[in-house]
């Protein structure tokens, strides 16, 4: 079992920045993929950014150039730095990890971007 806890969400104005953190209950060194997803009310959960064990990153087109995913293996933590936030970024953001054959999810943290 891997427990994931997100933090760093909040209310910001359009154009502002937030950094979300995802703290894992165990070492993330051996976790193949960690991701950030988001889900707005009434919408499907969508992949925002991912990072592999080797550090390869991938981003949704809607956040490229604005969001940066990173990890600190020593701290067992994955981050997403979110800059130039837009109202359409408003959603609950979830941390996700693929470990072995199992998927693990955090409880989510709310990000609200006002216009």
Short mmCIF file of C-alpha atoms in Angstrom, two decimals:
data_model
loop_
_atom_site.label_atom_id
_atom_site.label_comp_id
_atom_site.label_asym_id
_atom_site.label_seq_id
_atom_site.Cartn_x
_atom_site.Cartn_y
_atom_site.Cartn_z
CA UNK A 1 0.00 0.00 0.00
CA UNK A 2 1.18 3.49 -0.90
CA UNK A 3 -0.48 6.48 0.72
CA UNK A 4 -0.34 9.75 -1.16
CA UNK A 5 -1.16 13.11 0.40
CA UNK A 6 -1.49 16.26 -1.68
CA UNK A 7 -1.03 19.76 -0.40
CA UNK A 8 -0.57 23.28 -1.71
CA UNK A 9 -3.92 23.98 -3.29
CA UNK A 10 -5.81 27.18 -2.78
CA UNK A 11 -7.40 30.22 -4.36
CA UNK A 12 -5.34 32.35 -6.72
CA UNK A 13 -6.00 35.04 -9.28
CA UNK A 14 -5.61 34.44 -12.97
CA UNK A 15 -1.92 34.67 -13.85
CA UNK A 16 -0.82 33.55 -10.42
CA UNK A 17 1.18 30.51 -9.36
CA UNK A 18 0.89 27.55 -7.04
CA UNK A 19 3.09 24.60 -6.25
CA UNK A 20 1.39 21.35 -5.34
CA UNK A 21 3.15 18.64 -3.38
CA UNK A 22 2.44 14.94 -3.17
CA UNK A 23 4.05 13.17 -0.24
CA UNK A 24 4.27 9.39 -0.43
CA UNK A 25 4.33 7.02 2.51
CA UNK A 26 7.20 5.04 1.08
CA UNK A 27 10.16 5.54 -1.18
CA UNK A 28 9.17 6.64 -4.66
CA UNK A 29 12.46 5.53 -6.16
CA UNK A 30 10.99 2.23 -7.37
CA UNK A 31 7.63 3.65 -8.50
CA UNK A 32 7.54 3.54 -12.27
CA UNK A 33 5.24 6.48 -12.91
CA UNK A 34 3.84 9.29 -10.82
CA UNK A 35 1.30 11.70 -12.17
CA UNK A 36 -0.92 14.63 -11.50
CA UNK A 37 -4.52 14.44 -12.62
CA UNK A 38 -7.29 16.96 -12.26
CA UNK A 39 -11.05 16.83 -12.28
CA UNK A 40 -13.46 19.71 -12.58
CA UNK A 41 -17.10 19.32 -11.52
CA UNK A 42 -19.06 17.34 -14.07
CA UNK A 43 -15.98 16.53 -16.11
CA UNK A 44 -13.78 13.50 -16.58
CA UNK A 45 -10.59 13.20 -14.64
CA UNK A 46 -7.73 14.12 -16.96
CA UNK A 47 -4.01 13.59 -16.90
CA UNK A 48 -2.10 16.82 -16.38
CA UNK A 49 1.52 15.74 -16.06
CA UNK A 50 3.54 12.61 -15.45
CA UNK A 51 7.08 11.71 -14.53
CA UNK A 52 8.76 8.34 -14.81
CA UNK A 53 11.28 6.69 -12.54
CA UNK A 54 13.99 7.87 -14.91
CA UNK A 55 12.75 11.45 -14.96
CA UNK A 56 10.97 11.54 -18.30
CA UNK A 57 8.09 14.00 -18.22
CA UNK A 58 4.90 14.42 -20.18
CA UNK A 59 2.29 17.18 -20.12
CA UNK A 60 -1.19 17.80 -21.35
CA UNK A 61 -1.23 20.30 -24.20
CA UNK A 62 -3.30 22.68 -22.12
CA UNK A 63 -0.55 23.09 -19.51
CA UNK A 64 2.63 22.86 -21.57
CA UNK A 65 4.91 25.78 -20.89
CA UNK A 66 3.05 26.65 -17.69
CA UNK A 67 3.31 23.57 -15.47
CA UNK A 68 6.42 21.68 -14.44
CA UNK A 69 6.40 18.29 -12.74
CA UNK A 70 9.38 17.21 -10.67
CA UNK A 71 10.27 14.84 -7.89
CA UNK A 72 12.62 14.57 -4.97
CA UNK A 73 13.32 10.91 -4.29
CA UNK A 74 15.02 11.67 -0.99
CA UNK A 75 11.88 13.42 0.25
CA UNK A 76 9.48 10.89 -1.30
CA UNK A 77 7.67 13.81 -2.86
CA UNK A 78 6.40 14.77 -6.30
CA UNK A 79 5.66 18.38 -7.18
CA UNK A 80 3.91 20.30 -9.85
CA UNK A 81 4.77 23.96 -10.24
CA UNK A 82 1.84 25.75 -11.84
CA UNK A 83 2.45 29.17 -13.35
CA UNK A 84 0.29 31.54 -15.37
CA UNK A 85 -2.81 29.93 -13.97
CA UNK A 86 -6.08 30.34 -15.81
CA UNK A 87 -9.68 29.96 -14.62
CA UNK A 88 -9.94 26.81 -16.71
CA UNK A 89 -7.28 25.26 -14.48
CA UNK A 90 -9.80 25.22 -11.64
CA UNK A 91 -10.22 21.63 -10.48
CA UNK A 92 -9.40 19.14 -7.79
CA UNK A 93 -5.87 17.95 -8.40
CA UNK A 94 -4.96 14.36 -7.58
CA UNK A 95 -1.63 12.67 -7.19
CA UNK A 96 -1.35 9.19 -8.67
CA UNK A 97 1.27 6.45 -8.57
CA UNK A 98 1.64 3.24 -10.51
CA UNK A 99 3.45 0.71 -8.37
CA UNK A 100 3.61 -2.92 -9.32
CA UNK A 101 0.18 -3.83 -10.63
CA UNK A 102 -1.67 -1.33 -8.45
CA UNK A 103 -2.81 2.26 -8.82
CA UNK A 104 -2.72 4.58 -5.85
CA UNK A 105 -4.48 7.92 -5.50
CA UNK A 106 -4.29 10.81 -3.13
CA UNK A 107 -7.37 12.48 -1.68
CA UNK A 108 -7.05 15.55 -3.88
CA UNK A 109 -6.42 19.22 -3.30
CA UNK A 110 -8.61 22.03 -4.61
CA UNK A 111 -7.19 24.64 -6.95
CA UNK A 112 -9.43 27.59 -7.74
CA UNK A 113 -8.34 30.30 -10.16
CA UNK A 114 -10.41 33.46 -10.18
CA UNK A 115 -10.73 35.79 -13.14
#
